[in-house]
mmCIF file of C-alpha atoms in Angstrom:
data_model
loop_
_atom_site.group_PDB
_atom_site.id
_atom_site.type_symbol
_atom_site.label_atom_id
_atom_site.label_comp_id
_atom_site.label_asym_id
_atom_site.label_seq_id
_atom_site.Cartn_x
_atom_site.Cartn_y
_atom_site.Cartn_z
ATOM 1 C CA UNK L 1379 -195.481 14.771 93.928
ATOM 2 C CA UNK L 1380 -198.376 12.585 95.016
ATOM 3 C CA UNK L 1381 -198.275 9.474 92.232
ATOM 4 C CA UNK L 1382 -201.192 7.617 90.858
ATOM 5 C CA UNK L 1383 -201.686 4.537 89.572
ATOM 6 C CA UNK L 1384 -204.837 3.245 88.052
ATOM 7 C CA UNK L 1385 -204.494 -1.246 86.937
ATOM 8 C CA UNK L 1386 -206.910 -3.232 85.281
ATOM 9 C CA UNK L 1387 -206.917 -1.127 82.326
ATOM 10 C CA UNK L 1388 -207.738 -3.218 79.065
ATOM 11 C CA UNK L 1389 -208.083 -0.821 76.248
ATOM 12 C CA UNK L 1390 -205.524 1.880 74.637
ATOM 13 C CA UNK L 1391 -208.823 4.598 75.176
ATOM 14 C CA UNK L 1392 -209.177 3.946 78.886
ATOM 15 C CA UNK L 1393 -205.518 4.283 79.241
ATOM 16 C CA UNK L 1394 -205.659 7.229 77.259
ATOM 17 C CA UNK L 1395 -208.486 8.850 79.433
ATOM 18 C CA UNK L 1396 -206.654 7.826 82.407
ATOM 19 C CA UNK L 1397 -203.683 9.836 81.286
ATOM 20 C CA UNK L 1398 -205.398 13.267 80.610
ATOM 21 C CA UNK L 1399 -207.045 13.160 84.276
ATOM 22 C CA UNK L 1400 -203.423 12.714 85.848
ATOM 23 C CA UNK L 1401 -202.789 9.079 86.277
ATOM 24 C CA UNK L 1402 -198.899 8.843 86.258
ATOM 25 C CA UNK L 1403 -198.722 4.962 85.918
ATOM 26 C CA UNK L 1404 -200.696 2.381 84.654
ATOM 27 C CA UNK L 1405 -200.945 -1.293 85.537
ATOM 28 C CA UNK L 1406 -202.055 -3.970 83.135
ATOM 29 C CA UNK L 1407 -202.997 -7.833 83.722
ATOM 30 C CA UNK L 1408 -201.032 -10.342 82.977
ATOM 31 C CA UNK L 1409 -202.147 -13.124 85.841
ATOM 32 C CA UNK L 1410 -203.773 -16.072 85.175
ATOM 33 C CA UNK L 1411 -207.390 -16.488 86.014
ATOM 34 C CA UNK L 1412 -207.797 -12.508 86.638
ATOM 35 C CA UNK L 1413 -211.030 -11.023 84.688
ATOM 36 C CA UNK L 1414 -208.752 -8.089 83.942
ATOM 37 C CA UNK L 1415 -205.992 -10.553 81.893
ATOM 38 C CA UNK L 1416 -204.727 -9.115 78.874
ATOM 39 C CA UNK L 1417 -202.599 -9.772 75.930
ATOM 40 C CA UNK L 1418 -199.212 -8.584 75.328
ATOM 41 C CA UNK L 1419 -200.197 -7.401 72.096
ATOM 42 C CA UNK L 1420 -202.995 -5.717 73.361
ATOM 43 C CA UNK L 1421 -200.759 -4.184 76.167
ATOM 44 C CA UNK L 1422 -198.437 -3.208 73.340
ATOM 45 C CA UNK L 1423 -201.225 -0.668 71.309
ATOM 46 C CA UNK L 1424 -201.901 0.607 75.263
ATOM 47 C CA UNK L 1425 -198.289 1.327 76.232
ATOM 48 C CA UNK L 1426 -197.708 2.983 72.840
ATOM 49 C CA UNK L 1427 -201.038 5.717 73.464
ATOM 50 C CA UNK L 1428 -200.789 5.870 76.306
ATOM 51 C CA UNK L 1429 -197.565 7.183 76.015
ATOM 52 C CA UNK L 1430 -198.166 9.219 73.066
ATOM 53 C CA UNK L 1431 -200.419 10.941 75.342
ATOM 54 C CA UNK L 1432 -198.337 11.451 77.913
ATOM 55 C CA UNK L 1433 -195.591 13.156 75.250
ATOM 56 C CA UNK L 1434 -198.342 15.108 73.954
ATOM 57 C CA UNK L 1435 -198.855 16.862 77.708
ATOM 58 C CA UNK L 1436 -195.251 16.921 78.464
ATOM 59 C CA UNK L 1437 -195.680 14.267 80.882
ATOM 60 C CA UNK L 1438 -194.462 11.101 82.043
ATOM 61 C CA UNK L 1439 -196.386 7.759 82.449
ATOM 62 C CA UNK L 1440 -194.935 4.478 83.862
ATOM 63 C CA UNK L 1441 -196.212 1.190 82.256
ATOM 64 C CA UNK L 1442 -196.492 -1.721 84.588
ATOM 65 C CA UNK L 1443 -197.441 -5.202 83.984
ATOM 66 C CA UNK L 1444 -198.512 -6.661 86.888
ATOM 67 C CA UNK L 1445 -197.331 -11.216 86.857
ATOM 68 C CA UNK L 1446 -197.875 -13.725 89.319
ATOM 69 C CA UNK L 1447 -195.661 -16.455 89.304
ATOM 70 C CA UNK L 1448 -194.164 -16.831 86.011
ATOM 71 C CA UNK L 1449 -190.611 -17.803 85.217
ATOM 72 C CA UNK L 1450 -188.162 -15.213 84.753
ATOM 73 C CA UNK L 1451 -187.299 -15.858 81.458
ATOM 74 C CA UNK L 1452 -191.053 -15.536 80.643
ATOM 75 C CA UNK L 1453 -191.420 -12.417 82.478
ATOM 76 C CA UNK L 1454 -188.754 -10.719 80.440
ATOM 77 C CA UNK L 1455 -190.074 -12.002 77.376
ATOM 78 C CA UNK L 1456 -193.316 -10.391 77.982
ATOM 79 C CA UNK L 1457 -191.670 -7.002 79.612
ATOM 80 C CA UNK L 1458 -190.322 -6.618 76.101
ATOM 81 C CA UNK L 1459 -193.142 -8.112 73.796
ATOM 82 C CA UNK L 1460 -195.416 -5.890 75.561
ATOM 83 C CA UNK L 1461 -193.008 -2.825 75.755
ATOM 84 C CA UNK L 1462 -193.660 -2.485 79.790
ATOM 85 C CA UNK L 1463 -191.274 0.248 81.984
ATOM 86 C CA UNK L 1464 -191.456 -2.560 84.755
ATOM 87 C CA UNK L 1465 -193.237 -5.200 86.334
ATOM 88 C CA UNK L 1466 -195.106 -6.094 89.659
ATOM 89 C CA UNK L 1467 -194.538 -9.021 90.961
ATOM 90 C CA UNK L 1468 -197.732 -9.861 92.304
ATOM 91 C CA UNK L 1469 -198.005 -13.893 93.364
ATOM 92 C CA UNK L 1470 -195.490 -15.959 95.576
ATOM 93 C CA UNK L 1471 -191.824 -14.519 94.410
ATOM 94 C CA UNK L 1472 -188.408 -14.540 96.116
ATOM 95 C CA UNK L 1473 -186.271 -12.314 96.699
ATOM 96 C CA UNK L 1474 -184.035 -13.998 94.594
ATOM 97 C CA UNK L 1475 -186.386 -13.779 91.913
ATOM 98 C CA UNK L 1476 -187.173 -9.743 92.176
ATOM 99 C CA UNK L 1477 -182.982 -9.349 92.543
ATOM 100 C CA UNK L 1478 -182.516 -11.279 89.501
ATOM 101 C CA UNK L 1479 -185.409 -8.237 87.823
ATOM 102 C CA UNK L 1480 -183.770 -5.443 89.101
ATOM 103 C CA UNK L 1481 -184.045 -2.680 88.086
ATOM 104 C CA UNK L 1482 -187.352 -3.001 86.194
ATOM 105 C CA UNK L 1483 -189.758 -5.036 88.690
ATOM 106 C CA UNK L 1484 -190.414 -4.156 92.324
ATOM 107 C CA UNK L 1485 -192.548 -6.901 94.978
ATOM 108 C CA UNK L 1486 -195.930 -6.743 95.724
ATOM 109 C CA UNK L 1487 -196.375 -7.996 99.119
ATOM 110 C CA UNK L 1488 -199.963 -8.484 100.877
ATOM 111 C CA UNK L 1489 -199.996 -7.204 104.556
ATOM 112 C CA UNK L 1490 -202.249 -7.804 106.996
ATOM 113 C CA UNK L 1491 -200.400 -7.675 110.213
ATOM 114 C CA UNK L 1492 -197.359 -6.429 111.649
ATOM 115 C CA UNK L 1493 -195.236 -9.903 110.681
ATOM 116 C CA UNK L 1494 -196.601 -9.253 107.471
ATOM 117 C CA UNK L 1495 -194.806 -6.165 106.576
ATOM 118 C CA UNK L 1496 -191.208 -6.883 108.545
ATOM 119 C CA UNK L 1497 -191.562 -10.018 105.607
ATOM 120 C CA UNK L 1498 -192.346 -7.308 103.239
ATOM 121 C CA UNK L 1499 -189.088 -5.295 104.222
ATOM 122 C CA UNK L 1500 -186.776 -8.354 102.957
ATOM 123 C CA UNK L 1501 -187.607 -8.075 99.658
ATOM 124 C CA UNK L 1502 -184.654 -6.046 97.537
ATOM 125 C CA UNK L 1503 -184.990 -2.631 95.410
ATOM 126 C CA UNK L 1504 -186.160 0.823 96.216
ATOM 127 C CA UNK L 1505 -189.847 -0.002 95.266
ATOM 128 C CA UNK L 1506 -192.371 -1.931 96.969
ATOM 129 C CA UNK L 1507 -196.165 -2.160 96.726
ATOM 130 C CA UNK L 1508 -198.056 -3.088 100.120
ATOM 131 C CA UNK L 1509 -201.571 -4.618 99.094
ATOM 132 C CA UNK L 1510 -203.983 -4.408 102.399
ATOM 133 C CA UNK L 1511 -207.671 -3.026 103.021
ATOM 134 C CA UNK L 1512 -208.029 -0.141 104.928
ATOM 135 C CA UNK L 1513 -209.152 -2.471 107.651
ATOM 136 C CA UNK L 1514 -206.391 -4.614 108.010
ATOM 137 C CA UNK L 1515 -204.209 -1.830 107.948
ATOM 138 C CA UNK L 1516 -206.275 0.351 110.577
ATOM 139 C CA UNK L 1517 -206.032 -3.479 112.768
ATOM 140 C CA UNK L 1518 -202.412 -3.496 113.025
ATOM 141 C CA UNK L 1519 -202.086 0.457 113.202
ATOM 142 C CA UNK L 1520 -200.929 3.188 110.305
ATOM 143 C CA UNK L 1521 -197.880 3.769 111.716
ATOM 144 C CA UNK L 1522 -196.111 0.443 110.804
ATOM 145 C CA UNK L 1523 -196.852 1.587 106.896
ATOM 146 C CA UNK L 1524 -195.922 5.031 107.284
ATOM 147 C CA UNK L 1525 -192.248 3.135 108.562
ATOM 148 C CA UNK L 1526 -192.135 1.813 105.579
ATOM 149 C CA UNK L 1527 -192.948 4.313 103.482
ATOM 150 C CA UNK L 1528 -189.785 6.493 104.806
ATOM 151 C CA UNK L 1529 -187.438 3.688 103.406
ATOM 152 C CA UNK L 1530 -188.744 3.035 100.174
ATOM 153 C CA UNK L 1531 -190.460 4.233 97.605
ATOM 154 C CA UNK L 1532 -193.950 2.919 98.618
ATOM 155 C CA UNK L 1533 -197.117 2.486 96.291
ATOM 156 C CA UNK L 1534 -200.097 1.651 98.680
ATOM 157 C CA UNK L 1535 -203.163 -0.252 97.067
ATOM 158 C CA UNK L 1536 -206.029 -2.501 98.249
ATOM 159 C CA UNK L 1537 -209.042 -0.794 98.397
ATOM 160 C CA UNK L 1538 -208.318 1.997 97.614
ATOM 161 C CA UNK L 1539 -211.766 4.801 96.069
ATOM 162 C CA UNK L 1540 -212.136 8.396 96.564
ATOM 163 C CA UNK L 1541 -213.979 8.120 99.808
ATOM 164 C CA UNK L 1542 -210.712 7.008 101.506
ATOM 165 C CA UNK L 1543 -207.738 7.631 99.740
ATOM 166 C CA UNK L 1544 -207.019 10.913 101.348
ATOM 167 C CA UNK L 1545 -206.606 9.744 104.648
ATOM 168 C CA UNK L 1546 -204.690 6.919 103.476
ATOM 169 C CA UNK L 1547 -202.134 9.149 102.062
ATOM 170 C CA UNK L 1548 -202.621 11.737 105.048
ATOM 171 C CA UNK L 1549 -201.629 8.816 107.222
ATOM 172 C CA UNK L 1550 -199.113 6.877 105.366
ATOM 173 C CA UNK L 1551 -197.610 9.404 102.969
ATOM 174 C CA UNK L 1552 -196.553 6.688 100.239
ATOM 175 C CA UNK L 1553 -194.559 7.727 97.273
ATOM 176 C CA UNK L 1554 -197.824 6.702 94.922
ATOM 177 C CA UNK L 1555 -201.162 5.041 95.121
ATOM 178 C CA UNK L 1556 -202.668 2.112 92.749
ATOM 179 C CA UNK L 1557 -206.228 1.712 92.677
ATOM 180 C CA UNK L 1558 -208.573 -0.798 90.417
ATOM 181 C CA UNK L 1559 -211.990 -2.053 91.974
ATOM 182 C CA UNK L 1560 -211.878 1.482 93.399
ATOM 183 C CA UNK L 1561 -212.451 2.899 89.741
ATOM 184 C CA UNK L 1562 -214.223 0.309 87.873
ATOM 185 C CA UNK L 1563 -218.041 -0.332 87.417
ATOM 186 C CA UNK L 1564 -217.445 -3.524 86.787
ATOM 187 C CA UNK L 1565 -213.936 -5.336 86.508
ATOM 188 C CA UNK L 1566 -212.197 -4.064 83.294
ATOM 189 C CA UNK L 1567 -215.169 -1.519 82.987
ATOM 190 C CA UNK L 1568 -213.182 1.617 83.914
ATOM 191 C CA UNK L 1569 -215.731 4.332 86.115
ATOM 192 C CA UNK L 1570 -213.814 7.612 84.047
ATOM 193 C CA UNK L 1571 -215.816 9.773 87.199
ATOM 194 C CA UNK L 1572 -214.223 7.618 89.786
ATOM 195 C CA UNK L 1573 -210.641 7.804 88.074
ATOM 196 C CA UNK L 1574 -210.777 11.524 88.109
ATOM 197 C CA UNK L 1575 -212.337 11.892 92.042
ATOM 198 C CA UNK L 1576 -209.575 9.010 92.922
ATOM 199 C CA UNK L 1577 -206.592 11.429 91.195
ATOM 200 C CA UNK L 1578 -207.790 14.764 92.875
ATOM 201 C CA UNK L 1579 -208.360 13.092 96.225
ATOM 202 C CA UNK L 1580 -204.921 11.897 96.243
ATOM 203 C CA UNK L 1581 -203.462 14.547 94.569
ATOM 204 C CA UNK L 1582 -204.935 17.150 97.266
ATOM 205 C CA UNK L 1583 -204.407 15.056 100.540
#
Protein backbone atom coordinates (compact mmCIF):
# COMPACT_ATOMS: atom_id res chain seq x y z
CA UNK A 1 0.00 0.00 0.00
CA UNK A 2 0.98 3.35 -1.48
CA UNK A 3 1.59 5.71 1.92
CA UNK A 4 0.89 9.35 2.25
CA UNK A 5 2.11 11.85 4.16
CA UNK A 6 0.83 15.36 4.29
CA UNK A 7 3.48 18.05 6.99
CA UNK A 8 2.92 21.44 7.84
CA UNK A 9 -0.28 20.73 9.40
CA UNK A 10 -1.04 23.27 12.34
CA UNK A 11 -4.51 22.61 13.52
CA UNK A 12 -6.29 19.31 15.06
CA UNK A 13 -9.24 20.09 12.01
CA UNK A 14 -6.77 20.04 9.15
CA UNK A 15 -5.30 16.95 10.54
CA UNK A 16 -8.58 15.65 10.95
CA UNK A 17 -9.61 16.41 7.25
CA UNK A 18 -6.41 15.05 6.18
CA UNK A 19 -7.25 11.76 7.78
CA UNK A 20 -10.76 11.12 6.21
CA UNK A 21 -9.23 11.74 2.55
CA UNK A 22 -6.52 8.92 3.25
CA UNK A 23 -3.45 10.57 4.55
CA UNK A 24 -1.70 7.73 6.56
CA UNK A 25 0.90 10.02 8.34
CA UNK A 26 1.17 13.36 9.32
CA UNK A 27 4.16 15.62 9.85
CA UNK A 28 4.19 18.57 12.19
CA UNK A 29 6.85 21.53 12.68
CA UNK A 30 8.99 21.70 15.16
CA UNK A 31 12.15 23.70 13.37
CA UNK A 32 13.16 26.87 14.18
CA UNK A 33 12.46 29.75 11.90
CA UNK A 34 9.86 27.51 9.74
CA UNK A 35 6.35 29.47 9.15
CA UNK A 36 4.80 26.07 9.78
CA UNK A 37 6.47 25.85 13.66
CA UNK A 38 4.22 24.58 16.14
CA UNK A 39 3.85 23.92 19.75
CA UNK A 40 4.05 20.71 21.45
CA UNK A 41 0.94 21.37 23.09
CA UNK A 42 -0.66 22.25 20.10
CA UNK A 43 0.82 19.05 18.41
CA UNK A 44 -0.56 17.22 21.42
CA UNK A 45 -4.67 18.21 20.73
CA UNK A 46 -3.54 17.18 16.81
CA UNK A 47 -2.00 13.78 17.55
CA UNK A 48 -4.90 12.98 19.90
CA UNK A 49 -7.82 13.75 16.77
CA UNK A 50 -6.18 12.92 14.59
CA UNK A 51 -5.94 9.69 15.92
CA UNK A 52 -9.33 9.49 17.21
CA UNK A 53 -10.15 9.73 13.67
CA UNK A 54 -8.15 7.32 12.47
CA UNK A 55 -9.77 4.68 15.30
CA UNK A 56 -13.03 5.86 14.26
CA UNK A 57 -12.29 4.46 10.40
CA UNK A 58 -10.41 1.50 11.54
CA UNK A 59 -7.31 2.98 10.40
CA UNK A 60 -3.91 3.75 11.24
CA UNK A 61 -2.12 7.19 11.20
CA UNK A 62 1.60 7.80 12.00
CA UNK A 63 2.45 11.10 13.85
CA UNK A 64 5.74 12.64 12.94
CA UNK A 65 7.44 15.61 14.24
CA UNK A 66 9.71 16.76 11.95
CA UNK A 67 13.38 18.64 14.23
CA UNK A 68 16.35 20.11 12.94
CA UNK A 69 19.17 20.08 15.04
CA UNK A 70 18.13 19.79 18.51
CA UNK A 71 19.81 17.81 21.24
CA UNK A 72 18.73 14.43 21.85
CA UNK A 73 17.62 14.80 25.12
CA UNK A 74 15.38 17.65 23.80
CA UNK A 75 14.10 15.67 21.03
CA UNK A 76 12.82 12.98 23.32
CA UNK A 77 11.40 15.37 25.57
CA UNK A 78 9.29 16.77 22.91
CA UNK A 79 8.53 13.12 21.18
CA UNK A 80 6.77 12.53 24.48
CA UNK A 81 5.33 16.05 25.46
CA UNK A 82 3.86 16.10 22.14
CA UNK A 83 2.81 12.35 22.04
CA UNK A 84 4.65 11.86 18.41
CA UNK A 85 4.98 7.93 16.84
CA UNK A 86 8.49 9.25 15.59
CA UNK A 87 10.53 11.92 14.44
CA UNK A 88 12.32 13.26 11.22
CA UNK A 89 15.37 14.36 11.55
CA UNK A 90 15.43 17.07 9.23
CA UNK A 91 18.76 19.53 9.74
CA UNK A 92 22.53 18.43 9.98
CA UNK A 93 22.35 14.96 12.17
CA UNK A 94 24.76 12.01 12.51
CA UNK A 95 24.42 8.90 12.28
CA UNK A 96 25.29 8.62 15.66
CA UNK A 97 22.61 10.81 16.54
CA UNK A 98 19.61 8.90 14.46
CA UNK A 99 21.27 5.37 16.09
CA UNK A 100 21.05 6.78 19.43
CA UNK A 101 16.75 7.47 18.22
CA UNK A 102 16.20 4.26 16.98
CA UNK A 103 13.56 2.98 16.64
CA UNK A 104 11.32 6.09 16.63
CA UNK A 105 13.22 8.69 14.22
CA UNK A 106 14.44 7.96 10.71
CA UNK A 107 17.04 10.76 8.57
CA UNK A 108 15.97 13.12 6.26
CA UNK A 109 18.64 13.57 3.82
CA UNK A 110 18.53 16.28 0.85
CA UNK A 111 19.76 14.81 -2.54
CA UNK A 112 20.67 16.44 -5.35
CA UNK A 113 23.21 14.32 -7.04
CA UNK A 114 24.42 10.94 -7.14
CA UNK A 115 27.17 11.62 -4.05
CA UNK A 116 24.29 12.89 -2.43
CA UNK A 117 22.33 9.80 -1.97
CA UNK A 118 25.46 7.09 -1.50
CA UNK A 119 25.81 9.85 1.80
CA UNK A 120 22.21 9.25 2.29
CA UNK A 121 22.70 5.33 2.37
CA UNK A 122 25.07 5.66 5.63
CA UNK A 123 22.61 6.77 7.73
CA UNK A 124 21.17 3.68 10.11
CA UNK A 125 17.39 2.26 10.37
CA UNK A 126 14.95 0.90 7.89
CA UNK A 127 13.47 4.42 7.13
CA UNK A 128 14.78 7.21 5.26
CA UNK A 129 13.24 10.31 3.67
CA UNK A 130 15.08 11.67 0.40
CA UNK A 131 14.12 15.50 0.05
CA UNK A 132 14.90 16.59 -3.82
CA UNK A 133 12.78 18.46 -6.63
CA UNK A 134 11.71 16.61 -9.37
CA UNK A 135 14.47 18.37 -11.21
CA UNK A 136 17.32 17.48 -9.36
CA UNK A 137 16.22 14.12 -9.26
CA UNK A 138 15.37 13.87 -13.15
CA UNK A 139 19.44 15.59 -13.36
CA UNK A 140 21.08 12.77 -11.78
CA UNK A 141 18.55 10.08 -13.21
CA UNK A 142 15.42 8.08 -11.36
CA UNK A 143 17.08 5.11 -11.19
CA UNK A 144 19.61 5.96 -8.38
CA UNK A 145 16.24 6.59 -6.08
CA UNK A 146 14.42 3.69 -7.19
CA UNK A 147 18.01 1.78 -5.70
CA UNK A 148 17.25 3.08 -2.81
CA UNK A 149 13.94 2.58 -2.47
CA UNK A 150 14.48 -1.43 -2.76
CA UNK A 151 16.60 -1.26 0.53
CA UNK A 152 14.64 0.77 2.68
CA UNK A 153 11.60 1.86 3.43
CA UNK A 154 11.68 5.14 1.40
CA UNK A 155 9.33 8.29 1.84
CA UNK A 156 10.08 10.63 -1.20
CA UNK A 157 9.22 14.46 -0.73
CA UNK A 158 10.31 17.80 -2.24
CA UNK A 159 7.96 19.05 -4.46
CA UNK A 160 5.84 16.94 -4.52
CA UNK A 161 1.56 18.18 -6.02
CA UNK A 162 -0.83 16.18 -7.91
CA UNK A 163 0.49 17.13 -11.28
CA UNK A 164 3.60 14.97 -10.61
CA UNK A 165 3.36 12.65 -7.98
CA UNK A 166 2.28 9.79 -10.11
CA UNK A 167 5.19 9.54 -12.08
CA UNK A 168 7.28 10.02 -9.18
CA UNK A 169 5.94 6.97 -7.63
CA UNK A 170 5.66 5.19 -11.17
CA UNK A 171 9.39 5.79 -11.33
CA UNK A 172 10.70 5.39 -7.92
CA UNK A 173 8.15 3.16 -6.22
CA UNK A 174 8.91 4.53 -2.54
CA UNK A 175 7.27 2.94 0.40
CA UNK A 176 5.28 6.53 1.03
CA UNK A 177 5.19 10.07 -0.15
CA UNK A 178 5.25 13.47 2.06
CA UNK A 179 4.03 16.47 0.52
CA UNK A 180 3.51 20.24 2.07
CA UNK A 181 3.90 23.33 -0.37
CA UNK A 182 2.29 20.81 -2.74
CA UNK A 183 -1.07 21.09 -0.65
CA UNK A 184 -1.06 24.40 0.91
CA UNK A 185 -2.45 27.81 -0.37
CA UNK A 186 -0.33 29.42 1.59
CA UNK A 187 2.22 27.88 4.20
CA UNK A 188 0.18 26.39 7.12
CA UNK A 189 -3.01 27.18 4.97
CA UNK A 190 -3.86 23.56 4.06
CA UNK A 191 -5.53 23.44 0.08
CA UNK A 192 -8.25 20.37 1.45
CA UNK A 193 -8.76 19.98 -2.82
CA UNK A 194 -5.09 19.57 -3.29
CA UNK A 195 -4.74 17.03 -0.25
CA UNK A 196 -7.39 14.86 -1.71
CA UNK A 197 -6.00 15.08 -5.72
CA UNK A 198 -2.33 14.54 -4.00
CA UNK A 199 -3.81 11.11 -2.06
CA UNK A 200 -5.66 9.67 -5.20
CA UNK A 201 -2.78 10.48 -7.52
CA UNK A 202 -0.51 8.56 -5.40
CA UNK A 203 -2.75 6.15 -4.34
CA UNK A 204 -3.61 5.17 -8.15
CA UNK A 205 -0.02 5.41 -9.71
Amino acid sequence: MMHVKVSGLRSAEQGVRCVELGATAIGLNFCEGSSRRISAEAARRIARAVRDSARARSTHVDVVGIVANMPIVEMRALAGEAELDCLELAGDETCDIVAALLPRAYKAARVATEGDVMAARTFPGDYLLVRATVESVTAFGWPVVRDLARTRKLTLAGGLHAGNVRAAVAAVRPFCVDAASGVEQAPGRIDFAKVEAFIAEAKNA
